[in-house]
Amino acid sequence: MPKPAKPSVKKPVGEQPENPAKLILDGAVTDNQWNLLPLGGEEEVTAENLAPGKVILPLSVWLELRDQLQERGEDIGVWLDSDETVDLIGEYAAELPLIAAHFPAFTDGRAFTVGRLLRERYGYTGEVRAVGNFIRDQLTYLTRCGFNAFAYQGDQPLERLLESTSDFTDSYQAAVDQPLPIYRRRALA
Amino acid sequence: MYRYDEQDHKLVRERVAQFRGQTERYLAGELKEEEFLPLRLQNGLYVQRLAPMLRIAVPYGLMNSAQVRRLAHITRKYDKGYAHFTTRQNVQLNWPNLEDVPDILAELAEVEMHAVQTSGNCIRNTTTDQFAGVARDELVDPRPYCELIRQWSTFHPEFAFLPRKFKIAVCGADQDRAAIRAHDIGVQIVKNDKGEVGFQVLVGGGLGRTPILGVAIRDFLPETHLLSYLEAIVRVYNQLGRRDNKFKARIKILVKAMGAEEFARRVEAEWEQIKDGADELTPEAIRWAKRFFPEPEYKSIANGHGEAVLRDHAGEDKAFARWLERNTFPHRVNGYQAVTLSTKPTGIPPGDVTDRQLEAIADLADKYSFGEIRVTHEQNVVLADVEQEKLFELWQEARKNGFATPNIGTLTDMICCPGGDYCSLANAKSIPVAEAIQRKFDDLDYLYDIGDLDLNISGCMNACGHHHIGHIGILGVDKKGEEFYQVQLGGSSNEKASLGKVLGPSFSRDEMPNTIGKILDVFVENRHPDELFIDTYNRIGLQPFKERVYAKAS
Ligand code: HEM
Ligand code: SF4
């Protein structure tokens, strides 16, 4: 039988995400319990040399090692680079306690779609974490798109960030937080 | 027209508060320049050559008189006493102070206005036919759908950081007066053979440096699915549109690279998953939206009565007759006519109006047209529901206020971008070219003889002045630091849209009026009776124009 090809490590879209010590989870500042493995280190990652503990793997690595990591269960999360779409995880999402979406730049808005599709299409109920260069002013929309964790790496205090999670108290369209758009709610009223 | 309820008011107030906070954090150094940039753009705030520029949203071009009066007040209090109507039916202020913008937004919010998503890489103001609801060739009034699109797209959490700006236009009539083929998405309202309302959906149009006309990816989308289908298109674009190169980031490039068929296939696959979900437009939701656009309380006027009065007035006054012919538009209701107020007298930048003129527009609307005003994509103003019997009176008042230049649809009714006088991206000035052409062709008999002709001017290839889709398009170019102008012929923005072709080497500003003169000579010599410029061009092609314009003096 031919040997499986070496896991092809994908090229990162931009700067890779950092892994700050503290983050916002479900509306509160807490310690970050997870390690995040960047794309393409010195050494090829295998099921054997992967450090113990909670670790967030790049999607491409996880797709290679998924079968071998089954027993690590709750310790394995995945992060998507901004050019990776959710259908690459698809139904496997339910196996994962955490899925992160990366902002190489805050203007790269693909992660918003990742959040919505995870929650709305795949019924994902685990942690959806924003990582990378997003900014405070995006927290409202990120929350509406189903994100509940924010590993912010900018220079503003996390407490100040919390002020921006609900700039709006209502919304026009349906999203993860609102099952009916305003025009349908109004039509029923 | 649409009226805010408590939820709309609250959302807009919250937006003002949000932007006030962002501005304060920016001024305090807590928000970096590059972070503030897209936030302010999504509130319509550009920083330009001489001052910031604030673009105020006019959803599908419709305003009431109170809103127009508020604009007049704002231009006086915070700006230099004038405003500018844009080609996307919005209003622009050229000189506000950054610090004042939150206050301006608060003043706008009081009259149900805002500057949300008038700029930036998000879904922009939806535009439509300025004669919506009154045109005789209309199948279905597009405004309720525009309002639903406005609600769906406003503060859309998933689509606020798209690869590039995104523009949607809707047309409900046979003649396309909204240039839907030049938009990222064009929606044409149609009926199927069962008489059911639906939409033809076009994608991938856009001007800029790579002009492309939109192509249909669906010929009949049932009415209930409008918003889910739009959501599917924008979602596919958000995921797959290029982000590595600003000039290749528009949806037109994605559609072109992928092929319209493959793009359509992906949209349909996405749409299959969401079409019966939350975005479905239920019959109740459609009925609810239609309630905001009821028929005004038209008088019942005997057939032919209005026309008889007009014939009398026109017979007595040639100037009125001219205005009537050029600046009014047939109405589907007996005894009524729509009026276009021209913002294009010679020497005024096309689309510019003063605070006093804004107030005059509001007064005219109250007196003659149920208090409603529409902005056109040619940068003029429409009063859509005027009694024919009152047209003579209205004309006299419009004339006093400088709005009665009888040139609608003619050569001097140009679309023109702000160009080098205001815009830091410009290669050349555009306003002085417009003026020079207006001065040369000020003979009305000649203009009328030439007939309908779209002349569009942009100061650079960003194409804000739609030069690609003018019958005659003028583009400012830079040649070794000097301003020159390229001429294109044969563009068109309606249902038979086409992109203009470059005539040849560019001209200096001084040469422009004569160049246009030569082009018109070729037309006049070759035209068949009743042919318009664009018809003649389509029949004889570029060559005869080229030969004349570049002929060596002998
Ligand atoms: C003075 C400040 C302005 C600046 C800096 C500016 C900048 C730009 C740029 C860079 C583009 C190209 C975008 C692209 O191709 O993706 C563009 C397109 C456009 N602008 Fe402006 N603009 C200005 C004013 C205006 C005004 C006053 C109008 C209306 C009269 C206008 C109408 C448009 C339109 C309709 C387009 C779309 C063309 C298309 O479909 O690509 N702009 N503008
Ligand atoms: S076309 Fe060019 S010069 Fe004109 S307003 Fe747009 S960016 Fe400025």
Coordinates of N, CA and C in Angstrom, one line a residue, chain B residues 22 31 96 104 122 152-153 181 186 190 223 249 255 261 294 296 306 309 326 341 391 399 411 466 478 484 513 530:
Chain B
Q22 N -17.1 56.1 19.1 CA -16.0 55.8 18.2 C -15.2 57.0 17.9
L31 N -8.4 54.7 19.4 CA -8.8 53.9 18.2 C -7.8 54.4 17.2
P96 N -18.1 69.4 6.2 CA -18.3 69.3 7.7 C -17.1 69.1 8.5
I104 N -24.4 66.1 13.7 CA -25.2 66.1 12.4 C -26.0 64.8 12.4
C122 N -19.5 47.5 2.5 CA -20.7 46.9 3.0 C -21.8 47.1 1.9
W152 N -33.2 44.5 5.6 CA -32.3 43.3 5.6 C -30.9 43.7 5.6
S153 N -30.5 44.7 4.9 CA -29.0 45.0 4.7 C -28.5 46.0 5.8
R181 N -27.9 47.2 -14.5 CA -26.8 46.4 -15.1 C -25.4 46.9 -14.7
G186 N -28.4 43.5 -9.7 CA -29.5 44.2 -10.3 C -30.8 43.3 -10.1
V190 N -40.4 41.0 -12.4 CA -41.0 40.4 -13.6 C -42.3 39.7 -13.1
E223 N -41.3 35.7 -5.5 CA -41.3 36.9 -4.6 C -40.9 36.6 -3.2
A249 N -11.4 43.0 -6.1 CA -12.2 42.5 -5.0 C -13.7 42.6 -5.2
V255 N -17.3 36.8 -10.3 CA -18.2 36.2 -11.3 C -17.5 35.9 -12.6
E261 N -22.0 30.8 -14.8 CA -22.7 29.5 -14.5 C -22.3 28.9 -13.2
P294 N -48.8 53.7 -0.1 CA -50.2 53.7 -0.6 C -50.3 54.7 -1.7
P296 N -51.2 58.0 -3.3 CA -51.6 59.3 -2.6 C -53.1 59.6 -2.9
G306 N -56.7 68.0 -18.0 CA -55.4 68.5 -17.7 C -54.6 68.9 -18.9
V309 N -55.8 72.2 -20.5 CA -55.2 73.3 -19.7 C -53.8 73.6 -20.2
R326 N -39.5 68.8 -22.0 CA -38.3 68.2 -21.5 C -38.4 67.7 -20.0
L341 N -37.0 68.7 -11.5 CA -36.4 69.9 -11.3 C -34.9 69.8 -11.6
L391 N -49.2 72.8 -13.2 CA -47.9 72.8 -13.7 C -47.3 74.2 -14.1
R399 N -38.8 78.3 -11.7 CA -37.9 79.2 -12.4 C -37.3 80.2 -11.5
L411 N -28.0 66.9 -23.7 CA -26.6 67.0 -23.5 C -26.1 67.8 -22.3
H466 N -19.9 57.7 -13.9 CA -20.5 56.7 -14.9 C -20.1 56.9 -16.3
D478 N -4.3 61.4 -16.6 CA -3.1 62.2 -16.3 C -2.0 61.8 -17.3
F484 N -5.7 65.6 -18.9 CA -6.2 65.3 -20.3 C -7.6 64.6 -20.1
P513 N -14.8 71.2 -25.7 CA -16.1 71.6 -26.3 C -16.1 71.4 -27.8
D530 N -35.7 61.2 -36.6 CA -36.1 60.7 -35.3 C -35.1 59.8 -34.6

